[in-house]
Short mmCIF file of C-alpha atoms in Angstrom, two decimals:
data_model
loop_
_atom_site.label_atom_id
_atom_site.label_comp_id
_atom_site.label_asym_id
_atom_site.label_seq_id
_atom_site.Cartn_x
_atom_site.Cartn_y
_atom_site.Cartn_z
CA MET A 1 -15.53 -17.16 23.50
CA SER A 2 -14.08 -13.76 22.09
CA ASP A 3 -14.78 -13.04 18.13
CA ALA A 4 -12.07 -10.92 17.79
CA LYS A 5 -9.41 -12.29 15.53
CA THR A 6 -5.44 -12.48 15.55
CA ARG A 7 -3.07 -10.05 13.55
CA SER A 8 -1.02 -12.77 11.03
CA TRP A 9 2.62 -11.88 12.21
CA TRP A 10 4.08 -13.23 9.03
CA GLY A 11 1.27 -13.06 6.60
CA TRP A 12 -1.28 -11.09 5.01
CA GLY A 13 -4.35 -10.01 7.31
CA TRP A 14 -6.20 -12.06 9.51
CA ALA A 15 -4.60 -15.29 10.62
CA GLU A 16 -7.95 -16.68 10.58
CA ASP A 17 -8.59 -16.16 7.53
CA ALA A 18 -5.46 -16.79 6.29
CA MET A 19 -5.99 -19.84 3.66
CA THR A 20 -6.64 -23.85 4.94
CA ASP A 21 -3.70 -26.58 4.17
CA GLU A 22 -6.24 -27.37 1.47
CA GLU A 23 -7.30 -24.83 -0.02
CA CYS A 24 -3.70 -23.66 -0.60
CA VAL A 25 -2.88 -27.47 -2.42
CA ALA A 26 -6.81 -26.26 -4.68
CA LEU A 27 -4.92 -22.95 -5.27
CA GLY A 28 -1.77 -24.29 -6.15
CA ALA A 29 -3.02 -27.15 -8.85
CA LEU A 30 -4.30 -24.63 -11.10
CA LEU A 31 -0.22 -24.10 -12.09
CA PRO A 32 1.54 -26.94 -13.14
CA GLY A 33 4.87 -27.52 -11.28
CA LEU A 34 4.06 -27.12 -7.74
CA PRO A 35 4.87 -29.28 -4.75
CA SER A 36 1.74 -31.43 -3.60
CA ARG A 37 1.57 -30.09 -0.15
CA PRO A 38 1.90 -26.84 1.56
CA LEU A 39 4.56 -25.15 3.40
CA PRO A 40 3.64 -25.18 6.84
CA VAL A 41 2.07 -22.32 8.98
CA PRO A 42 4.71 -20.97 11.18
CA ASP A 43 5.27 -20.72 14.83
CA VAL A 44 6.62 -17.46 16.00
CA GLY A 45 7.06 -19.89 19.51
CA ASP A 46 10.02 -21.73 17.32
CA LEU A 47 12.01 -18.73 16.70
CA ARG A 48 15.29 -18.16 17.51
CA LEU A 49 15.65 -14.49 18.03
CA PRO A 50 18.64 -13.01 19.23
CA GLU A 51 19.13 -10.64 22.23
CA PRO A 52 18.34 -6.93 22.31
CA ARG A 53 21.48 -5.17 21.88
CA VAL A 54 20.21 -2.21 24.01
CA SER A 55 18.22 -1.11 26.23
CA PRO A 56 15.83 1.71 27.12
CA PRO A 57 16.43 3.81 30.26
CA ALA A 58 14.17 3.20 32.95
CA SER A 59 11.80 6.90 31.73
CA LEU A 60 11.39 5.05 28.60
CA ALA A 61 10.72 1.22 29.60
CA PRO A 62 7.16 1.46 30.14
CA LEU A 63 6.64 2.16 26.25
CA VAL A 64 8.67 -0.89 24.75
CA SER A 65 8.45 -4.54 24.37
CA THR A 66 11.49 -7.22 23.96
CA ALA A 67 8.51 -9.81 23.49
CA PRO A 68 9.67 -12.49 20.32
CA ASP A 69 6.34 -11.94 19.47
CA ASP A 70 6.50 -8.31 19.21
CA ARG A 71 9.82 -8.17 17.48
CA ALA A 72 9.19 -11.12 15.56
CA SER A 73 5.49 -9.28 13.65
CA HIS A 74 7.62 -5.91 13.52
CA ALA A 75 10.80 -7.43 11.74
CA LEU A 76 9.12 -7.63 7.41
CA GLY A 77 5.99 -6.29 5.99
CA LYS A 78 3.76 -7.97 4.03
CA ALA A 79 5.46 -8.00 0.64
CA TYR A 80 6.11 -12.09 -1.23
CA ARG A 81 9.81 -11.90 0.08
CA ASP A 82 8.48 -11.67 3.51
CA VAL A 83 6.13 -14.09 3.08
CA VAL A 84 8.29 -16.22 2.13
CA ARG A 85 11.07 -15.72 4.80
CA ALA A 86 8.96 -15.34 7.54
CA LEU A 87 7.57 -18.95 6.49
CA ARG A 88 11.31 -19.88 6.71
CA GLY A 89 12.16 -18.68 9.81
CA ASP A 90 14.16 -16.06 7.95
CA LEU A 91 13.51 -12.69 9.18
CA GLY A 92 16.53 -11.13 8.69
CA ARG A 93 18.27 -7.97 11.74
CA VAL A 94 14.53 -8.21 13.80
CA PRO A 95 13.86 -5.29 16.47
CA ASP A 96 16.23 -5.40 19.50
CA LEU A 97 13.29 -3.19 20.17
CA VAL A 98 9.76 -2.74 19.91
CA ALA A 99 8.44 1.22 20.97
CA ARG A 100 4.40 2.29 21.76
CA PRO A 101 4.25 5.86 22.03
CA ALA A 102 1.00 7.26 23.66
CA ARG A 103 1.51 10.94 23.43
CA GLU A 104 3.68 13.19 21.16
CA ARG A 105 6.05 13.47 24.02
CA ASP A 106 6.44 9.75 23.73
CA VAL A 107 8.20 10.08 20.11
CA VAL A 108 9.84 13.28 21.28
CA ASP A 109 11.65 12.13 24.21
CA LEU A 110 12.15 8.16 21.93
CA LEU A 111 14.23 9.63 19.16
CA ASP A 112 15.97 11.92 21.47
CA TRP A 113 17.49 8.57 22.93
CA ALA A 114 17.63 6.83 19.71
CA GLY A 115 19.79 9.77 18.30
CA ALA A 116 22.23 9.46 21.23
CA THR A 117 22.19 5.91 21.21
CA GLY A 118 22.85 5.73 17.32
CA THR A 119 19.69 3.37 17.41
CA ALA A 120 17.90 2.91 14.16
CA VAL A 121 14.29 4.10 14.78
CA VAL A 122 11.60 2.15 11.88
CA PRO A 123 8.38 3.65 11.88
CA TYR A 124 5.38 1.51 11.68
CA GLY A 125 1.84 1.68 11.29
CA GLY A 126 0.19 -1.01 10.20
CA GLY A 127 2.54 -3.00 9.07
CA SER A 128 1.58 -3.62 5.58
CA SER A 129 4.43 -2.52 3.40
CA VAL A 130 4.92 -4.16 0.24
CA VAL A 131 8.68 -2.48 -0.55
CA GLY A 132 10.34 -3.29 2.48
CA GLY A 133 9.57 0.24 4.30
CA VAL A 134 9.10 -1.39 7.69
CA GLU A 135 12.39 -3.51 7.67
CA TYR A 136 15.86 -2.33 8.56
CA ARG A 137 18.60 -3.89 5.82
CA GLY A 138 22.34 -3.65 6.75
CA ASP A 139 23.95 -3.20 10.22
CA ALA A 140 25.68 0.19 9.99
CA HIS A 141 23.36 0.74 13.19
CA GLU A 142 24.12 -1.02 16.49
CA ALA A 143 20.26 -1.04 17.26
CA VAL A 144 17.16 -1.28 15.99
CA MET A 145 13.87 -0.07 17.44
CA SER A 146 10.39 -0.56 15.56
CA LEU A 147 8.07 3.08 16.74
CA ASP A 148 5.11 1.58 16.29
CA LEU A 149 2.22 4.37 17.13
CA THR A 150 -0.36 2.63 16.44
CA ARG A 151 -1.51 3.72 20.78
CA LEU A 152 -1.98 7.40 18.50
CA ASP A 153 -5.46 6.20 17.75
CA LYS A 154 -7.95 9.35 18.35
CA VAL A 155 -9.50 11.97 16.26
CA LEU A 156 -9.10 14.48 18.50
CA GLU A 157 -11.37 17.65 17.15
CA VAL A 158 -14.10 17.77 14.21
CA ASP A 159 -14.66 20.69 12.53
CA GLU A 160 -18.36 20.51 10.36
CA VAL A 161 -18.51 23.96 9.09
CA SER A 162 -15.09 22.95 6.59
CA ARG A 163 -15.53 19.46 7.12
CA ALA A 164 -12.26 18.44 8.18
CA ALA A 165 -11.02 16.79 11.06
CA ARG A 166 -7.43 16.39 13.60
CA VAL A 167 -6.67 13.06 13.64
CA GLN A 168 -3.65 11.12 15.51
CA ALA A 169 -0.82 9.62 12.99
CA GLY A 170 -1.58 5.80 14.30
CA VAL A 171 -5.15 5.39 14.10
CA LEU A 172 -6.26 2.12 11.97
CA GLY A 173 -7.94 2.77 9.05
CA PRO A 174 -11.53 0.90 10.39
CA HIS A 175 -11.56 2.91 13.85
CA LEU A 176 -10.78 6.31 11.99
CA GLU A 177 -14.34 5.64 10.09
CA ASP A 178 -15.81 4.65 13.64
CA GLN A 179 -15.31 8.16 15.31
CA LEU A 180 -16.44 9.53 12.03
CA ARG A 181 -19.08 8.22 11.74
CA PRO A 182 -21.36 10.18 14.47
CA TYR A 183 -20.67 12.66 12.20
CA GLY A 184 -22.05 11.85 9.11
CA LEU A 185 -18.35 12.60 7.72
CA THR A 186 -16.22 10.03 6.29
CA LEU A 187 -12.34 10.16 5.40
CA ARG A 188 -13.38 7.84 2.67
CA HIS A 189 -9.47 6.16 1.24
CA PHE A 190 -9.79 2.80 1.11
CA PRO A 191 -6.51 1.28 -0.02
CA GLN A 192 -6.43 -2.28 -0.49
CA SER A 193 -4.94 -2.53 3.15
CA PHE A 194 -7.42 -0.43 4.75
CA GLU A 195 -7.96 -2.91 7.75
CA PHE A 196 -4.78 -3.35 8.17
CA SER A 197 -2.99 0.88 7.61
CA THR A 198 -2.76 3.78 9.30
CA LEU A 199 -3.22 7.16 8.71
CA GLY A 200 0.37 8.12 9.72
CA GLY A 201 0.87 5.24 7.52
CA TRP A 202 -0.89 6.46 4.13
CA LEU A 203 0.57 9.94 4.15
CA ALA A 204 4.09 8.86 5.01
CA THR A 205 4.36 6.67 1.80
CA ARG A 206 1.69 8.57 -0.70
CA SER A 207 -1.12 6.45 -0.18
CA GLY A 208 -3.47 5.48 -3.44
CA GLY A 209 -6.92 4.87 -2.11
CA HIS A 210 -10.04 3.28 -3.80
CA TYR A 211 -11.03 6.45 -6.00
CA ALA A 212 -10.00 5.77 -9.91
CA THR A 213 -10.11 9.20 -10.82
CA LEU A 214 -9.94 12.52 -9.50
CA ARG A 215 -8.54 11.98 -5.89
CA THR A 216 -6.02 9.51 -6.30
CA HIS A 217 -3.97 9.70 -3.83
CA ILE A 218 -3.82 10.55 0.21
CA ASP A 219 -2.25 13.88 -0.54
CA ASP A 220 -6.13 15.25 -1.87
CA PHE A 221 -7.38 14.40 1.46
CA ALA A 222 -4.44 16.15 3.66
CA GLU A 223 -4.90 19.80 5.20
CA SER A 224 -2.04 20.17 7.60
CA LEU A 225 0.88 17.73 8.84
CA ARG A 226 2.19 17.78 12.67
CA VAL A 227 5.46 16.10 12.15
CA VAL A 228 8.38 15.00 14.63
CA THR A 229 11.74 15.78 13.48
CA PRO A 230 14.79 15.16 16.14
CA ALA A 231 15.33 18.74 14.90
CA GLY A 232 12.09 19.91 16.66
CA VAL A 233 8.58 19.85 16.20
CA GLY A 234 6.70 21.76 13.32
CA GLU A 235 2.91 21.65 12.21
CA SER A 236 2.17 23.62 9.11
CA TRP A 237 -0.77 26.39 8.86
CA ARG A 238 -4.91 25.34 8.40
CA LEU A 239 -5.57 26.32 5.06
CA PRO A 240 -7.80 25.22 1.86
CA ALA A 241 -5.25 26.06 -0.53
CA SER A 242 -1.48 28.28 -0.31
CA GLY A 243 0.60 30.00 -2.87
CA ALA A 244 3.35 30.87 -0.20
CA GLY A 245 6.83 29.11 -1.07
CA PRO A 246 7.02 25.70 -1.47
CA SER A 247 4.29 23.46 0.63
CA PRO A 248 6.02 22.14 3.62
CA ASP A 249 3.73 19.56 3.89
CA ARG A 250 5.23 18.25 0.12
CA LEU A 251 8.34 17.57 1.96
CA PHE A 252 6.76 15.16 4.42
CA LEU A 253 4.09 13.20 2.25
CA GLY A 254 6.15 9.63 0.78
CA SER A 255 9.05 10.76 2.89
CA GLU A 256 8.23 7.50 4.03
CA GLY A 257 10.07 8.16 7.87
CA THR A 258 13.05 8.97 6.99
CA LEU A 259 12.68 13.04 7.65
CA GLY A 260 10.27 12.60 10.53
CA ILE A 261 7.00 10.44 12.49
CA ILE A 262 4.14 12.32 11.22
CA THR A 263 2.35 12.52 13.99
CA GLU A 264 -1.14 14.42 13.92
CA ALA A 265 -2.67 15.71 10.68
CA TRP A 266 -5.93 17.75 9.33
CA MET A 267 -7.53 15.76 6.89
CA ARG A 268 -10.56 16.96 4.80
CA LEU A 269 -13.26 15.03 4.82
CA GLN A 270 -17.35 14.46 2.96
CA ASP A 271 -20.13 13.70 3.06
CA ARG A 272 -20.89 9.88 3.65
CA PRO A 273 -22.36 8.91 0.44
CA ASP A 274 -25.25 7.23 0.16
CA ARG A 275 -26.15 7.46 -3.93
CA LYS A 276 -23.77 5.14 -5.85
CA ALA A 277 -24.46 3.13 -8.92
CA SER A 278 -22.28 0.90 -10.84
CA ALA A 279 -21.79 -1.17 -13.71
CA SER A 280 -19.63 -3.69 -16.11
CA VAL A 281 -18.97 -3.55 -19.93
CA ALA A 282 -16.62 -6.11 -21.65
CA PHE A 283 -14.09 -4.98 -24.28
CA GLY A 284 -13.00 -7.85 -27.22
CA SER A 285 -9.40 -6.59 -26.49
CA PHE A 286 -7.38 -4.19 -23.75
CA ALA A 287 -6.70 -1.70 -25.57
CA ALA A 288 -10.38 -1.12 -27.22
CA GLY A 289 -11.29 -0.70 -23.28
CA ALA A 290 -8.35 1.65 -22.16
CA GLU A 291 -9.30 3.87 -25.09
CA ALA A 292 -13.08 4.17 -23.43
CA VAL A 293 -10.95 4.67 -19.82
CA ARG A 294 -9.32 8.03 -21.68
CA ALA A 295 -12.50 9.35 -22.73
CA ILE A 296 -14.12 8.71 -19.73
CA VAL A 297 -11.77 10.66 -17.55
CA GLN A 298 -10.99 13.14 -20.78
CA ALA A 299 -14.92 13.73 -20.57
CA GLY A 300 -14.47 15.08 -16.90
CA LEU A 301 -17.33 12.34 -15.22
CA ASN A 302 -14.99 11.29 -12.59
CA PRO A 303 -15.90 7.98 -11.39
CA ALA A 304 -15.11 7.00 -8.33
CA ASN A 305 -14.54 3.30 -9.64
CA CYS A 306 -12.83 2.81 -12.86
CA ARG A 307 -11.38 -0.33 -13.20
CA LEU A 308 -9.95 -1.90 -16.74
CA LEU A 309 -9.54 -5.63 -16.22
CA ASP A 310 -7.47 -7.69 -18.98
CA PRO A 311 -9.06 -10.77 -20.38
CA GLY A 312 -6.76 -12.82 -17.96
CA GLU A 313 -7.06 -10.34 -14.70
CA ALA A 314 -10.82 -10.57 -15.40
CA ALA A 315 -10.89 -14.51 -15.49
CA MET A 316 -8.61 -14.67 -12.45
CA SER A 317 -10.97 -12.38 -10.48
CA GLY A 318 -14.75 -14.20 -12.17
CA ALA A 319 -15.32 -10.68 -13.74
CA GLY A 320 -15.39 -12.23 -16.76
CA ARG A 321 -13.87 -15.71 -18.29
CA ASP A 322 -14.78 -14.98 -22.63
CA GLY A 323 -11.51 -14.10 -22.64
CA ARG A 324 -12.49 -10.14 -23.31
CA ALA A 325 -11.42 -7.33 -20.91
CA VAL A 326 -14.26 -5.81 -18.29
CA LEU A 327 -14.55 -2.72 -17.73
CA VAL A 328 -16.36 -1.56 -14.10
CA LEU A 329 -17.80 1.42 -13.17
CA GLY A 330 -18.80 2.94 -9.98
CA PHE A 331 -20.64 6.34 -9.19
CA GLU A 332 -21.53 7.87 -5.49
CA SER A 333 -22.61 11.26 -4.21
CA ALA A 334 -24.58 12.05 -0.82
CA ARG A 335 -26.00 15.22 -3.37
CA VAL A 336 -27.13 14.68 -6.57
CA PRO A 337 -28.08 11.33 -8.10
CA VAL A 338 -25.37 9.32 -9.76
CA GLU A 339 -27.43 6.97 -12.51
CA GLY A 340 -26.99 9.62 -15.01
CA ARG A 341 -23.64 10.01 -15.12
CA LEU A 342 -23.21 6.31 -15.14
CA GLU A 343 -25.31 6.07 -18.32
CA GLU A 344 -22.53 8.79 -20.00
CA ALA A 345 -19.99 6.47 -18.83
CA VAL A 346 -21.45 3.45 -20.24
CA GLU A 347 -22.32 4.91 -23.60
CA ILE A 348 -18.62 6.24 -23.93
CA ALA A 349 -17.81 2.80 -23.72
CA ARG A 350 -20.53 1.08 -25.83
CA ALA A 351 -18.89 3.66 -28.49
CA HIS A 352 -15.65 2.50 -28.09
CA GLY A 353 -17.10 -0.75 -28.75
CA GLY A 354 -17.82 -2.06 -25.11
CA THR A 355 -20.87 -4.64 -24.28
CA PRO A 356 -22.40 -3.22 -21.34
CA ALA A 357 -23.34 -6.16 -19.15
CA GLU A 358 -27.26 -7.04 -17.81
CA ARG A 359 -27.76 -5.33 -13.85
CA ARG A 360 -30.52 -7.56 -12.59
CA ALA A 361 -32.67 -5.54 -9.20
CA GLY A 362 -29.39 -2.46 -9.96
CA ARG A 363 -26.79 -5.53 -9.34
CA ASP A 364 -24.14 -6.39 -12.03
CA ARG A 365 -22.16 -9.47 -11.79
CA ALA A 366 -19.33 -8.68 -12.65
CA VAL A 367 -18.89 -5.83 -10.11
CA ASP A 368 -19.99 -8.17 -7.04
CA SER A 369 -17.50 -10.49 -8.13
CA TRP A 370 -14.44 -8.04 -8.87
CA ARG A 371 -15.14 -6.63 -5.71
CA SER A 372 -14.84 -10.21 -3.61
CA ALA A 373 -12.03 -10.95 -5.41
CA PHE A 374 -10.21 -7.72 -5.04
CA LEU A 375 -10.30 -8.39 -0.87
CA ARG A 376 -9.47 -11.45 -1.13
CA MET A 377 -6.60 -11.78 -3.04
CA PRO A 378 -3.81 -11.06 -0.58
CA TYR A 379 -4.69 -14.15 1.24
CA GLN A 380 -4.95 -16.34 -2.38
CA ARG A 381 -1.27 -14.65 -2.55
CA ASP A 382 -0.05 -16.04 0.55
CA GLY A 383 -1.19 -19.72 0.21
CA MET A 384 0.28 -20.00 -3.26
CA ALA A 385 3.55 -19.06 -1.63
CA ARG A 386 3.08 -21.59 0.57
CA MET A 387 3.03 -23.64 -2.29
CA SER A 388 6.16 -22.02 -3.32
CA ALA A 389 5.09 -20.64 -6.16
CA VAL A 390 6.33 -16.88 -6.93
CA VAL A 391 4.13 -14.32 -7.10
CA GLU A 392 4.59 -10.54 -7.74
CA THR A 393 2.45 -7.54 -7.45
CA PHE A 394 3.76 -4.40 -9.45
CA GLU A 395 1.71 -0.64 -10.60
CA THR A 396 3.39 2.06 -12.30
CA ALA A 397 1.96 4.92 -14.07
CA CYS A 398 2.27 6.24 -18.04
CA THR A 399 1.09 9.03 -20.30
CA TRP A 400 -1.44 7.83 -22.08
CA ASP A 401 0.40 6.88 -25.16
CA ARG A 402 2.79 5.29 -23.89
CA LEU A 403 0.36 2.90 -22.18
CA PRO A 404 0.03 0.84 -25.50
CA ALA A 405 3.64 -0.46 -25.73
CA LEU A 406 3.80 -0.38 -22.29
CA TYR A 407 1.29 -3.26 -21.53
CA GLU A 408 2.62 -5.08 -24.24
CA ALA A 409 6.24 -4.66 -23.03
CA VAL A 410 5.73 -5.80 -20.04
CA ARG A 411 3.49 -9.05 -20.77
CA ALA A 412 5.73 -10.29 -23.51
CA GLY A 413 8.64 -9.29 -21.67
CA VAL A 414 8.19 -10.65 -17.90
CA GLY A 415 6.72 -13.54 -19.91
CA ALA A 416 9.71 -14.30 -21.62
CA ALA A 417 11.71 -13.70 -18.22
CA ILE A 418 9.54 -15.99 -16.23
CA ARG A 419 10.09 -18.87 -18.73
CA GLU A 420 13.87 -18.13 -18.60
CA VAL A 421 14.12 -18.48 -14.87
CA THR A 422 11.22 -20.55 -14.25
CA GLY A 423 11.91 -23.20 -17.23
CA ALA A 424 7.89 -22.65 -17.90
CA GLU A 425 4.99 -20.70 -19.02
CA GLY A 426 3.64 -18.32 -15.89
CA LEU A 427 0.83 -15.76 -16.08
CA VAL A 428 0.67 -11.80 -16.56
CA ASN A 429 -1.65 -10.18 -15.94
CA CYS A 430 -2.78 -6.49 -15.89
CA ARG A 431 -5.40 -3.77 -14.55
CA LEU A 432 -5.55 -0.21 -14.93
CA THR A 433 -6.60 0.79 -11.26
CA HIS A 434 -6.24 4.48 -10.95
CA ALA A 435 -7.22 7.18 -15.15
CA TYR A 436 -6.31 10.76 -14.79
CA PRO A 437 -6.79 12.98 -17.66
CA ASP A 438 -3.76 12.13 -19.18
CA GLY A 439 -2.43 8.88 -18.13
CA ALA A 440 -3.31 6.01 -15.86
CA ALA A 441 -1.86 3.63 -13.71
CA PRO A 442 -1.73 0.24 -14.62
CA TYR A 443 -0.66 -2.82 -12.24
CA PHE A 444 0.75 -5.73 -13.14
CA THR A 445 0.04 -9.34 -11.79
CA VAL A 446 2.57 -12.06 -11.43
CA VAL A 447 2.03 -15.82 -10.89
CA ALA A 448 5.00 -18.87 -11.87
CA ALA A 449 5.61 -21.35 -10.52
CA GLY A 450 8.76 -21.49 -8.51
CA ARG A 451 11.59 -24.09 -6.67
CA ARG A 452 11.08 -24.72 -3.35
CA GLY A 453 14.51 -23.03 -1.72
CA ASP A 454 14.46 -20.55 -4.84
CA GLU A 455 11.78 -19.08 -4.98
CA LEU A 456 13.75 -15.47 -3.53
CA ALA A 457 16.45 -15.33 -6.28
CA MET A 458 13.67 -16.33 -9.35
CA TRP A 459 10.98 -13.02 -7.75
CA ASP A 460 14.08 -11.32 -7.80
CA GLU A 461 14.86 -11.70 -11.17
CA LEU A 462 11.50 -11.24 -11.99
CA LYS A 463 11.13 -7.63 -10.13
CA ALA A 464 14.33 -7.25 -11.53
CA ALA A 465 12.78 -7.81 -15.07
CA ALA A 466 10.19 -5.69 -14.88
CA SER A 467 11.79 -2.71 -13.23
CA GLU A 468 13.75 -2.30 -16.10
CA LEU A 469 10.74 -2.62 -18.30
CA LEU A 470 9.36 0.60 -17.09
CA ALA A 471 11.87 2.80 -16.95
CA ALA A 472 12.85 1.94 -20.38
CA HIS A 473 8.94 3.34 -21.21
CA GLY A 474 9.85 6.18 -18.79
CA ALA A 475 6.85 4.86 -16.44
CA THR A 476 7.35 5.64 -12.55
CA ILE A 477 8.92 2.66 -10.62
CA THR A 478 5.47 2.98 -8.46
CA HIS A 479 2.41 4.45 -8.40
CA HIS A 480 0.97 4.33 -4.85
CA HIS A 481 2.86 1.19 -2.86
CA ALA A 482 5.91 3.92 -2.35
CA VAL A 483 9.34 3.13 -2.84
CA GLY A 484 10.72 1.66 0.57
CA ARG A 485 13.32 -0.36 -0.12
CA ASP A 486 13.27 -2.60 -2.73
CA HIS A 487 12.29 0.48 -5.09
CA ARG A 488 15.37 2.47 -4.39
CA PRO A 489 16.76 0.99 -7.70
CA GLY A 490 14.35 2.27 -9.46
CA TYR A 491 13.47 5.73 -7.62
CA ASP A 492 16.82 6.69 -7.86
CA ARG A 493 17.36 6.14 -11.83
CA GLN A 494 13.92 8.02 -11.66
CA ARG A 495 14.68 10.96 -9.51
CA PRO A 496 16.49 13.80 -10.94
CA GLU A 497 20.19 14.37 -9.14
CA PRO A 498 19.95 18.49 -7.94
CA PHE A 499 16.16 17.13 -6.06
CA ALA A 500 18.48 14.25 -4.29
CA LEU A 501 21.13 16.50 -3.26
CA ALA A 502 18.30 19.06 -1.77
CA LEU A 503 16.93 15.03 0.05
CA ARG A 504 20.47 14.89 1.66
CA ALA A 505 20.69 18.31 2.87
CA ALA A 506 17.36 17.96 4.42
CA LYS A 507 18.12 14.69 5.57
CA GLU A 508 21.17 16.04 7.31
CA ALA A 509 19.45 19.04 8.87
CA LEU A 510 16.51 16.97 10.10
CA ASP A 511 18.10 13.62 11.37
CA PRO A 512 21.05 14.66 12.20
CA HIS A 513 22.47 11.34 13.92
CA GLY A 514 21.29 9.70 10.58
CA VAL A 515 18.60 6.52 12.52
CA LEU A 516 15.27 7.39 11.19
CA ASN A 517 14.48 4.93 8.72
CA PRO A 518 17.83 4.44 7.26
CA GLY A 519 17.89 3.00 3.45
CA VAL A 520 14.91 5.04 2.57
CA LEU A 521 14.98 6.90 0.06
CA ILE A 522 17.88 7.74 0.67
CA ASP A 523 21.84 6.69 2.46
CA VAL A 524 23.28 8.69 4.79
CA SER A 525 25.85 6.89 7.70
CA PRO A 526 24.99 6.84 10.92
CA ARG A 527 26.05 9.49 13.28
CA ARG A 528 27.48 10.02 17.23
#
């Protein structure tokens, strides 16, 4: 009997790791006002999908699937609103085709055919988008093709001298690390979606990883990109740095598949760290902890982990239960001892009123609890969705001078919106996920009791309230979740208009038929 797990088509991660009905009920009991039983897990066989509106030519047919389970699993991402719709069997505009190219030439041929037929192309890596990045909305195109790149999953070349590797963009995180391990090297980019996302997805969305300081985004690891566009194939030079005009890679990092398909990248690697040390520090308030984080990063210590959990977040993750904020610190290296740097950071935290936790045999209970809860959170989100709770997470970034007011405003404003929308109190928790010398990235978690059948409308209202608060305080609409379709209104406000003109011009030039991921970043009309 195989031990292989099955990807959930409707929710997060592995189907076998989803919460049971009993676990959903127990979790839902923590929030008054929810139904007594969870919504049933949907069976993809019960869906009634429309017939595909288009058929590929014989030359491309071996690359294409119209199987109902393929089409259903590629229709939505993994946001709360996606999970709720999947539970209802409401998948929106389901892809007519799912294409799996096996080589770059296949990508070229598929894009040529899509442009000629006006078929929208939605790039798909691991499908873990939580902002509507892999979903087609609207009816401007006659047909939709999901372009699944996961067959392009190999490390093609390793430069051990420069510590870099040429990697195909469809490789999932674990498989990438498995291929680098024999060289003693690692990319060491671990977003929460690591198991279920690809290198190309990370690059196209400017993914944020586990590093809380210094090398926070995938941008920092990208040395060169190779991109297929309807207008041609381009590849930037491999260079450690360059001052030659605007960077070509910057055009495609964060372009979310609307300008081209990233097929390969040279990525900067590092030796696998074997020296690690971690600790937790408790604070009487989130504000005091934030001041300690600012002092640590401005001192240039650059911890790999520097997560500050407010009292609600600390209690939810099991890292603290006494009403105090908790700072989780971690350092790592493949070359030098890290205990000294950890102690320096702890001393800075102590000087800001922090109380370090006791470590036993080098272990810290709060650190272990936080790490375990971090990996389990998306499954719990799905469990709460089945109980008709309204659950949302949103992240942002702002400068240090704005952080205290933003934190208080979001907690108060979203809390008031919850009361107005649901008629009851809810939870608004926060943690700092990334920290910079000039600012930080707060990540908010919202949990409220929904009304069965009205969950999406309630979610929409809370999302809009949160987005308005971010804009009012000059905070970005997203720090690492990307724009997709859900964050378009906030992105349109944040983006300077001259840059919008340049982006539209680039879209016109690179995608003359207007078929690449329509509705992401900018609006264009399809052209035949």
